[in-house]
Every structure is written in C-alpha cells, then in structure tokens.
Short mmCIF file of C-alpha atoms in Angstrom, two decimals:
data_model
loop_
_atom_site.label_atom_id
_atom_site.label_comp_id
_atom_site.label_asym_id
_atom_site.label_seq_id
_atom_site.Cartn_x
_atom_site.Cartn_y
_atom_site.Cartn_z
CA MET A 23 -9.01 -12.50 4.52
CA ILE A 24 -11.58 -10.48 6.30
CA LEU A 25 -9.25 -7.65 6.31
CA PHE A 26 -9.21 -7.65 10.10
CA THR A 27 -6.34 -5.98 11.78
CA PHE A 28 -3.69 -8.37 12.56
CA ALA A 29 -2.75 -8.40 16.02
CA ILE A 30 -3.87 -9.51 19.42
CA VAL A 31 -2.53 -6.84 21.63
CA PHE A 32 0.74 -5.12 20.88
CA ALA A 33 3.11 -7.97 21.20
CA PHE A 34 1.32 -10.13 18.63
CA PHE A 35 3.35 -9.33 15.53
CA ILE A 36 2.53 -10.40 12.08
CA SER A 37 4.41 -13.47 11.29
CA CYS A 38 1.93 -14.55 8.76
CA LYS A 39 3.07 -17.77 7.34
CA ALA A 40 0.94 -18.17 4.31
CA PHE A 41 2.06 -18.89 0.80
CA SER A 42 5.23 -20.22 -0.72
CA SER A 43 6.27 -18.80 -4.06
CA ASN A 44 9.13 -19.21 -6.46
CA VAL A 45 10.28 -15.75 -7.44
CA ASP A 46 12.58 -14.57 -10.20
CA ASP A 47 14.70 -11.46 -10.17
CA ASN A 48 14.90 -9.16 -13.15
CA ASP A 49 18.03 -7.19 -13.90
CA TYR A 50 17.70 -3.43 -13.93
CA ASN A 51 20.28 -0.70 -13.73
CA ASP A 52 20.54 1.22 -10.49
CA ILE A 53 18.94 4.65 -10.58
CA ASN A 54 18.95 7.67 -8.36
CA THR A 55 16.24 10.25 -8.93
CA LEU A 56 13.70 8.42 -11.07
CA GLN A 57 11.14 10.32 -13.04
CA VAL A 58 8.52 8.19 -14.70
CA CYS A 59 6.40 8.94 -17.71
CA VAL A 60 4.45 7.17 -20.42
CA CYS A 61 4.52 7.83 -24.15
CA VAL A 62 1.06 8.64 -25.46
CA PRO A 63 -0.44 10.80 -28.21
CA TYR A 64 -0.70 14.35 -26.89
CA TRP A 65 -4.51 14.21 -26.84
CA GLN A 66 -4.37 11.44 -24.23
CA CYS A 67 -2.33 13.57 -21.81
CA LYS A 68 -3.47 16.51 -19.71
CA GLU A 69 -2.42 19.91 -21.00
CA ASP A 70 0.22 20.34 -18.30
CA PHE A 71 1.53 16.77 -18.89
CA SER A 72 0.64 15.98 -15.27
CA GLY A 73 -1.24 12.78 -15.99
CA LEU A 74 -3.17 10.63 -18.39
CA ILE A 75 -6.69 11.29 -19.51
CA GLU A 76 -8.62 8.24 -18.30
CA GLU A 77 -9.29 6.92 -21.80
CA GLY A 78 -5.55 6.49 -22.29
CA VAL A 79 -5.06 4.08 -19.42
CA GLY A 80 -4.07 0.59 -20.47
CA ILE A 81 -2.78 1.45 -23.95
CA VAL A 82 0.41 3.26 -23.07
CA ASP A 83 4.10 2.55 -23.55
CA ILE A 84 5.79 2.80 -20.17
CA ARG A 85 9.07 4.70 -20.10
CA SER A 86 11.40 5.49 -17.21
CA LEU A 87 13.50 8.63 -17.39
CA LEU A 88 16.70 8.63 -15.36
CA ASN A 89 16.76 12.39 -15.11
CA SER A 90 14.98 15.43 -16.41
CA ASN A 91 17.99 16.46 -18.52
CA GLN A 92 18.14 13.28 -20.55
CA SER A 93 19.28 14.19 -24.06
CA GLU A 94 17.57 11.38 -25.93
CA PRO A 95 13.86 12.04 -26.54
CA PRO A 96 11.85 9.51 -24.52
CA CYS A 97 9.10 9.29 -27.13
CA THR A 98 9.70 8.77 -30.83
CA GLY A 99 6.20 9.05 -32.27
CA ASP A 100 5.37 12.19 -34.23
CA PHE A 101 2.47 13.04 -31.94
CA ASP A 102 3.71 11.43 -28.73
CA VAL A 103 4.47 13.25 -25.51
CA CYS A 104 5.94 11.96 -22.27
CA CYS A 105 3.07 12.09 -19.79
CA LYS A 106 3.60 11.76 -16.05
CA ILE A 107 2.13 8.71 -14.35
CA GLU A 108 -0.13 9.83 -11.54
CA CYS A 109 0.09 8.31 -8.09
CA GLY A 110 -2.92 6.81 -6.38
CA LYS A 111 -5.00 6.04 -9.45
CA ARG A 112 -7.25 3.13 -8.66
CA ARG A 113 -7.93 0.99 -11.70
CA SER A 114 -11.28 1.70 -13.29
CA ILE A 115 -13.74 -1.13 -12.78
CA PRO A 116 -15.24 -2.19 -16.12
CA LYS A 117 -18.97 -2.49 -16.51
CA GLY A 118 -20.30 -5.73 -15.14
CA GLU A 119 -17.70 -6.02 -12.38
CA ASN A 120 -18.73 -5.66 -8.76
CA LYS A 121 -18.34 -2.04 -7.62
CA ASN A 122 -19.48 -2.61 -4.05
CA ILE A 123 -16.64 -2.72 -1.57
CA GLY A 124 -18.58 -2.37 1.65
CA PHE A 125 -19.15 -6.02 2.49
CA ARG A 126 -17.17 -8.46 4.59
CA ILE A 127 -13.84 -9.25 3.10
CA ILE A 128 -14.88 -12.88 2.85
CA GLY A 129 -15.85 -14.45 -0.44
CA ALA A 130 -15.68 -13.40 -4.06
CA ASP A 131 -17.81 -10.30 -3.49
CA ASN A 132 -14.83 -8.73 -1.79
CA ASP A 133 -12.12 -9.87 -4.13
CA ALA A 134 -10.22 -6.97 -5.59
CA THR A 135 -10.16 -6.97 -9.36
CA PHE A 136 -6.88 -7.61 -11.12
CA GLY A 137 -4.73 -4.47 -10.97
CA GLU A 138 -7.34 -2.50 -9.03
CA PHE A 139 -4.79 -1.53 -6.35
CA PRO A 140 -1.52 -1.44 -8.31
CA TRP A 141 0.55 -0.21 -5.34
CA MET A 142 -0.23 -3.27 -3.21
CA LEU A 143 2.85 -5.37 -2.42
CA GLY A 144 3.64 -8.64 -0.75
CA VAL A 145 6.81 -9.04 1.33
CA LEU A 146 8.38 -12.51 1.35
CA GLN A 147 11.26 -14.18 3.13
CA ASP A 148 12.51 -17.66 2.33
CA LYS A 149 9.69 -17.93 -0.25
CA THR A 150 7.13 -17.43 2.52
CA TYR A 151 4.67 -14.55 2.66
CA LYS A 152 5.57 -12.23 5.51
CA CYS A 153 3.29 -9.19 5.33
CA GLY A 154 1.91 -6.45 3.11
CA ALA A 155 3.44 -3.19 1.93
CA SER A 156 2.76 -0.43 -0.59
CA LEU A 157 4.78 1.15 -3.37
CA ILE A 158 5.50 4.88 -2.99
CA HIS A 159 8.26 5.04 -5.62
CA PRO A 160 9.34 2.49 -8.23
CA GLN A 161 12.26 1.62 -5.95
CA VAL A 162 10.84 2.24 -2.45
CA ALA A 163 8.07 0.57 -0.43
CA VAL A 164 6.52 1.49 2.90
CA THR A 165 5.45 -1.12 5.46
CA ALA A 166 5.14 -1.71 9.20
CA ALA A 167 8.39 -1.90 11.15
CA HIS A 168 7.20 -4.97 13.06
CA CYS A 169 7.11 -6.87 9.75
CA VAL A 170 10.77 -6.47 8.94
CA GLY A 171 14.06 -6.67 10.77
CA GLY A 172 17.40 -8.39 10.80
CA ARG A 173 20.01 -8.34 8.09
CA ARG A 174 18.57 -10.89 5.69
CA PRO A 175 17.06 -9.38 2.53
CA TYR A 176 13.40 -9.61 1.65
CA LYS A 177 11.71 -10.24 -1.65
CA VAL A 178 9.03 -7.72 -2.52
CA ARG A 179 6.35 -8.66 -5.03
CA ALA A 180 4.32 -6.17 -7.06
CA GLY A 181 1.46 -6.80 -9.46
CA GLU A 182 0.24 -9.91 -7.64
CA TRP A 183 -3.46 -10.67 -7.40
CA ASN A 184 -3.98 -14.38 -6.80
CA TRP A 185 -0.95 -16.21 -5.46
CA LEU A 186 -2.07 -19.52 -6.99
CA VAL A 187 -2.88 -18.32 -10.50
CA LYS A 188 0.02 -18.50 -12.96
CA ASP A 189 -1.61 -16.97 -16.05
CA GLU A 190 -2.82 -13.57 -14.87
CA PRO A 191 -3.29 -10.86 -17.53
CA LEU A 192 0.05 -9.26 -16.64
CA PRO A 193 2.96 -10.85 -14.78
CA HIS A 194 3.95 -9.99 -11.25
CA GLN A 195 7.42 -8.62 -10.57
CA ASP A 196 9.86 -9.42 -7.77
CA ARG A 197 12.63 -7.28 -6.37
CA ILE A 198 15.15 -7.74 -3.54
CA THR A 199 15.62 -5.24 -0.73
CA LYS A 200 18.85 -3.28 -0.71
CA LYS A 201 18.20 -1.56 2.60
CA VAL A 202 15.55 -1.64 5.33
CA VAL A 203 15.11 1.71 7.06
CA ILE A 204 13.19 1.37 10.34
CA HIS A 205 11.99 4.51 12.10
CA PRO A 206 14.56 5.36 14.79
CA GLN A 207 11.86 5.70 17.46
CA TYR A 208 10.11 2.43 16.70
CA HIS A 209 9.33 0.52 19.91
CA SER A 210 8.84 -3.23 19.50
CA GLY A 211 6.90 -3.53 22.76
CA THR A 212 4.20 -0.95 22.14
CA LEU A 213 4.58 -0.84 18.34
CA SER A 214 4.72 2.95 18.48
CA ASN A 215 6.22 4.55 15.35
CA ASP A 216 5.64 1.26 13.55
CA ILE A 217 6.89 2.26 10.10
CA ALA A 218 9.74 1.23 7.80
CA LEU A 219 10.90 1.92 4.26
CA LEU A 220 12.19 -0.82 1.97
CA VAL A 221 14.75 0.43 -0.54
CA LEU A 222 15.01 -2.02 -3.44
CA ARG A 223 18.05 -2.99 -5.45
CA GLU A 224 16.25 -2.26 -8.71
CA PRO A 225 13.07 -0.33 -9.52
CA PHE A 226 9.82 -1.97 -10.48
CA LYS A 227 8.67 -1.44 -14.03
CA LEU A 228 5.42 0.50 -13.80
CA MET A 229 2.60 -1.22 -15.64
CA GLU A 230 -1.16 -1.38 -15.48
CA ASN A 231 -0.90 -3.67 -12.45
CA VAL A 232 2.10 -1.92 -10.84
CA GLY A 233 1.88 1.70 -9.71
CA VAL A 234 2.54 4.04 -6.81
CA ILE A 235 0.21 5.32 -4.10
CA CYS A 236 0.03 8.99 -3.15
CA LEU A 237 1.05 10.14 0.32
CA PRO A 238 -0.95 12.86 2.08
CA PRO A 239 0.49 16.16 3.26
CA LYS A 240 1.27 16.27 6.96
CA TYR A 241 -1.26 19.08 7.47
CA LEU A 242 -4.20 17.11 6.02
CA HIS A 243 -7.20 17.10 8.34
CA LEU A 244 -8.61 13.59 8.48
CA GLU A 245 -12.35 13.84 8.69
CA SER A 246 -14.78 11.02 9.31
CA GLN A 247 -14.87 9.19 6.02
CA ASN A 248 -14.86 5.73 4.54
CA CYS A 249 -11.49 4.42 3.46
CA VAL A 250 -10.31 1.13 1.93
CA ALA A 251 -7.93 -1.51 3.26
CA THR A 252 -6.46 -4.31 1.15
CA GLY A 253 -4.49 -7.44 1.91
CA TRP A 254 -4.10 -11.21 1.86
CA GLY A 255 -4.52 -11.75 5.61
CA LYS A 256 -6.78 -14.13 7.51
CA ASN A 257 -10.55 -14.10 7.09
CA SER A 258 -11.21 -14.53 10.81
CA HIS A 259 -9.31 -14.10 14.03
CA LYS A 260 -8.51 -17.56 15.42
CA LYS A 261 -9.34 -20.24 12.89
CA GLY A 262 -9.34 -18.21 9.71
CA SER A 263 -7.22 -18.94 6.67
CA TYR A 264 -4.92 -16.70 4.70
CA GLN A 265 -6.36 -15.55 1.40
CA THR A 266 -4.89 -16.35 -1.98
CA THR A 267 -6.78 -13.56 -3.78
CA LEU A 268 -6.30 -9.93 -2.80
CA LYS A 269 -9.23 -8.69 -0.70
CA LYS A 270 -10.59 -5.22 -0.05
CA VAL A 271 -12.83 -3.78 2.62
CA THR A 272 -14.32 -0.37 3.29
CA LEU A 273 -13.68 0.91 6.82
CA PRO A 274 -14.69 4.17 8.49
CA LEU A 275 -12.07 6.30 10.18
CA VAL A 276 -12.75 6.42 13.93
CA PRO A 277 -12.17 9.58 15.99
CA ARG A 278 -9.28 9.20 18.40
CA SER A 279 -11.36 9.72 21.55
CA ILE A 280 -13.88 7.07 20.53
CA CYS A 281 -11.12 4.64 19.56
CA LEU A 282 -9.33 5.09 22.88
CA ARG A 283 -12.48 4.49 24.87
CA SER A 284 -13.38 1.43 22.78
CA LEU A 285 -9.96 -0.15 23.26
CA GLN A 286 -9.99 0.56 26.99
CA GLU A 287 -13.43 -0.99 27.41
CA ALA A 288 -12.70 -3.95 25.15
CA MET A 289 -9.62 -5.30 26.92
CA LEU A 290 -6.89 -2.82 27.74
CA GLY A 291 -8.34 -1.04 30.77
CA PRO A 292 -8.66 2.62 31.76
CA SER A 293 -4.92 3.22 32.11
CA PHE A 294 -4.22 2.43 28.45
CA ILE A 295 -3.04 5.39 26.38
CA LEU A 296 -3.10 5.27 22.58
CA HIS A 297 0.23 6.52 21.25
CA ASN A 298 -0.03 9.55 19.00
CA SER A 299 1.62 7.70 16.12
CA PHE A 300 -1.59 5.71 15.59
CA LEU A 301 -4.99 6.29 14.06
CA CYS A 302 -8.02 4.00 14.11
CA ALA A 303 -10.45 2.60 11.57
CA GLY A 304 -13.17 -0.03 11.56
CA GLY A 305 -15.14 -1.18 14.56
CA VAL A 306 -17.83 -2.52 12.25
CA GLY A 307 -18.89 -6.14 12.63
CA ASN A 308 -17.24 -8.59 10.22
CA LYS A 309 -15.32 -5.84 8.44
CA ASP A 310 -11.70 -5.38 9.42
CA THR A 311 -8.09 -6.22 8.73
CA CYS A 312 -6.61 -9.27 10.45
CA LYS A 313 -3.49 -11.35 11.07
CA GLY A 314 -1.44 -11.35 7.89
CA ASP A 315 -2.47 -7.84 6.87
CA GLY A 316 0.29 -6.09 8.83
CA GLY A 317 2.13 -3.52 6.72
CA SER A 318 -0.75 -3.25 4.25
CA PRO A 319 -2.14 0.16 3.29
CA LEU A 320 -5.25 1.99 4.42
CA ILE A 321 -6.16 4.39 1.63
CA CYS A 322 -8.68 7.23 1.46
CA PRO A 323 -10.07 9.16 -1.52
CA VAL A 324 -8.42 12.46 -2.38
CA GLU A 325 -11.08 15.13 -2.06
CA GLY A 326 -12.02 16.68 -5.39
CA ASP A 327 -10.09 14.18 -7.51
CA MET A 328 -12.27 11.22 -8.40
CA GLY A 329 -10.42 7.94 -8.59
CA LYS A 330 -7.29 9.18 -6.79
CA TYR A 331 -6.32 7.75 -3.40
CA GLN A 332 -3.79 8.58 -0.71
CA GLN A 333 -2.37 6.30 1.96
CA VAL A 334 -3.25 7.53 5.43
CA GLY A 335 -2.56 4.36 7.40
CA ILE A 336 -0.51 1.16 7.68
CA VAL A 337 -2.00 -1.93 9.32
CA SER A 338 -0.29 -2.28 12.71
CA TRP A 339 -2.24 -4.07 15.45
CA GLY A 340 -5.63 -4.87 16.94
CA LEU A 341 -7.33 -6.75 19.76
CA THR A 342 -9.34 -9.05 17.54
CA CYS A 343 -10.77 -9.08 14.02
CA GLY A 344 -14.11 -7.68 12.88
CA VAL A 345 -15.74 -7.14 16.29
CA ILE A 346 -18.28 -4.34 16.62
CA ASN A 347 -16.98 -1.27 18.46
CA THR A 348 -13.40 -2.54 18.47
CA PRO A 349 -11.46 -0.57 15.84
CA GLY A 350 -8.20 -1.67 14.31
CA VAL A 351 -5.07 0.40 14.90
CA TYR A 352 -3.01 1.81 12.05
CA VAL A 353 0.17 3.84 11.71
CA ASN A 354 -0.76 7.47 11.07
CA VAL A 355 1.18 8.11 7.87
CA LEU A 356 0.64 11.87 8.04
CA LEU A 357 2.86 12.12 11.11
CA PHE A 358 5.75 10.50 9.26
CA ARG A 359 5.66 12.47 6.02
CA ASP A 360 8.72 14.55 6.96
CA TRP A 361 10.65 11.44 7.97
CA ILE A 362 9.73 9.67 4.72
CA ASP A 363 10.74 12.69 2.64
CA ASN A 364 14.04 13.00 4.47
CA VAL A 365 14.90 9.33 3.95
CA MET A 366 13.91 9.52 0.29
CA THR A 367 16.00 12.62 -0.30
CA GLY A 368 18.95 11.10 1.50
CA GLU A 369 18.75 8.04 -0.75
CA GLY A 370 18.56 10.23 -3.87
CA PHE A 371 14.91 9.61 -4.73
CA ASP A 372 12.34 12.09 -6.00
CA THR A 373 9.53 12.80 -3.51
CA ASN A 374 7.33 14.23 -6.27
CA VAL A 375 6.51 10.68 -7.36
CA TYR A 376 4.02 10.29 -4.49
CA THR A 377 3.07 13.97 -4.08
CA TYR A 378 -0.21 15.04 -5.68
CA TYR A 379 -0.82 18.52 -4.24
#
C-alpha cells in the first residue's frame, strides 16, 4: 500500500474490497466512563501516576477501572500502583529494526513493526475489509464518514498487523459497532465534514498491540512538519494491490494555499475551493496514501514529548496516488474536537483518555 490517498476526486469513495477474515467476538460487560490503568511496581510509573516509564512497557498487567470510586483495589501487589496508560505512545523500535519511515510505502522497508501503531484499526463488513480507523477510547473509534453508513453493524479489528499471519505475538481483537455517529454536516458529494465515530458494543482490552491515539487541542497551530500515515490500502493508483501488512509513510503537512493551488492546477480548475474541514499532506513522489486507506489516521509528533503522537488528520480523498505536487486531502481533526468531545460526553465516555495536555 503506498499509502496514497484513496480517492479520485470527491465522489470516489473508499469501497476497498480487500481481505476476508473470520472474526470472533469476545464478551465484555458494558461500561460507561472507562478509566484505564496498568498495575506496575511504583518505580515503573511516573510520580504523578500519569504514565509508564518506558522501561515498564511490555511487562505490565492491564487493568480496566469502571470508575474512579471503585472500592476494590485494582492492584494487589505490595509495591504495585495503578498507572495510567498514555495515549499516542508509539511502540519503541528495538535495535536492529528499521527506523527509517521516509521511503515509499512499498516493500518491507515500509512495513510497520508489530504493535508499532497500536491505535490502528480495520473496519470490516461481511468479513470484507472496508477501510481504516483509529482508537480514541477503548470503546470508540474515529474514521471517515464516507467509509460507513446504513444500519448494518460493522466489525472493528484492533491489534492487527498482517491479515494473513495467524500466529502473531499477540492476538487481534474484534468488536461490533453499537452505534455509528456521522457528523451532521457531512456532505457525501463534496466529502466536507467527512468524520464519524464508531461506538462499540464492548471495549477493547488494551494490550501492547492495542492502544489509543491522542487528539490535539482545537487551538493547536499546525506548522510545517513531517507526520506519519498508516494503512493497508493500495500500493499504486490504478493497478496496485491492497497490502496484507500494515504500512507506514512519512508525509509533510502542506500549507493550505499551496495545496489549493496544486489541486486547482492538477485537475480541478481555478474555481475549485477547498472546504475548511480539510487539511493537506504529501505531494511527494511515490509517497502517499491511496485507495483503501480511507478513514486511516495521519499522526504528528507531540512537541516536547518524544515518542508521543496525536492524530491531526483522517484520510479522506485525493486526485491520484503519490504524484509530485499533488497532495492528499485529510479531515482536519482539530476542527472537530468540540464535536468529538460532545458526542463522547453524551455517550458517557471519558474524554481524558485521548487528552494529553
């Protein structure tokens, strides 16, 4: 999947027919406000219990607290404390693994490592891969509105890496959607406000390969920087094939004025106006998102916090895949932070799960 942005012009929606998978549902109790922590010795947790010290990752006992007033102690060890799981923590890459993510998203050099992006989700319908999504809460995912619709439930898979490998280090998990919340101002013709939340019947169990991504504050100023897109989409525009292994690609954010001019000159003409619900990234040859990547996240590093990422974009549409000076178009997540928070609060979920600031 060269992560090339999916679309040819607005009306080309992601109906990425890719993999078939047999999925099993696990039974979990319904929860409302979920607070998540891990039981670790106190020396492996930050002093304010706000997150793990890096050396503690991978050796923890995951616990889910139903509420902050739970009477039973979550941790039974003499020296254990309940340490908050941080959002947006990209898995550390062990020595010897490829750390370069700036190449084309073709070939093994651009394979993500297992569990590297633990918030990455696949959305399936009738055992067929539909699009990407990301986990912002153990029981809520965010995706593109054009990916979902209708009354039939979707299966959402977390912890997947290679769709054909059955013996990965940790198992994937599947959940069924309880509710699909599409932005009320979503327009299927122009794809403006192309965002939706998937509320799941049961929460995912957070593990080393399943975690949540941070969301940025609405006032964040997006400067020119390199960000990362992930997905299982096609590795070229017309004759490419869907990818079985999760891919990653580094893409620069593109200023709005430059993006608008590039899209006008590429195909859309001088009268085209880029809706303010979008941002742009890419425009670098052979590096992009593509058909099948719709709904997948575009993440950027959190300034001053090494290893932490926040989701600034959602793959929405594009004119082609991986063409120089033709950026891909993404949902600007910052503009929808209030809407996301309001939906989450209305459903009884804690917004602190994806808040880092």
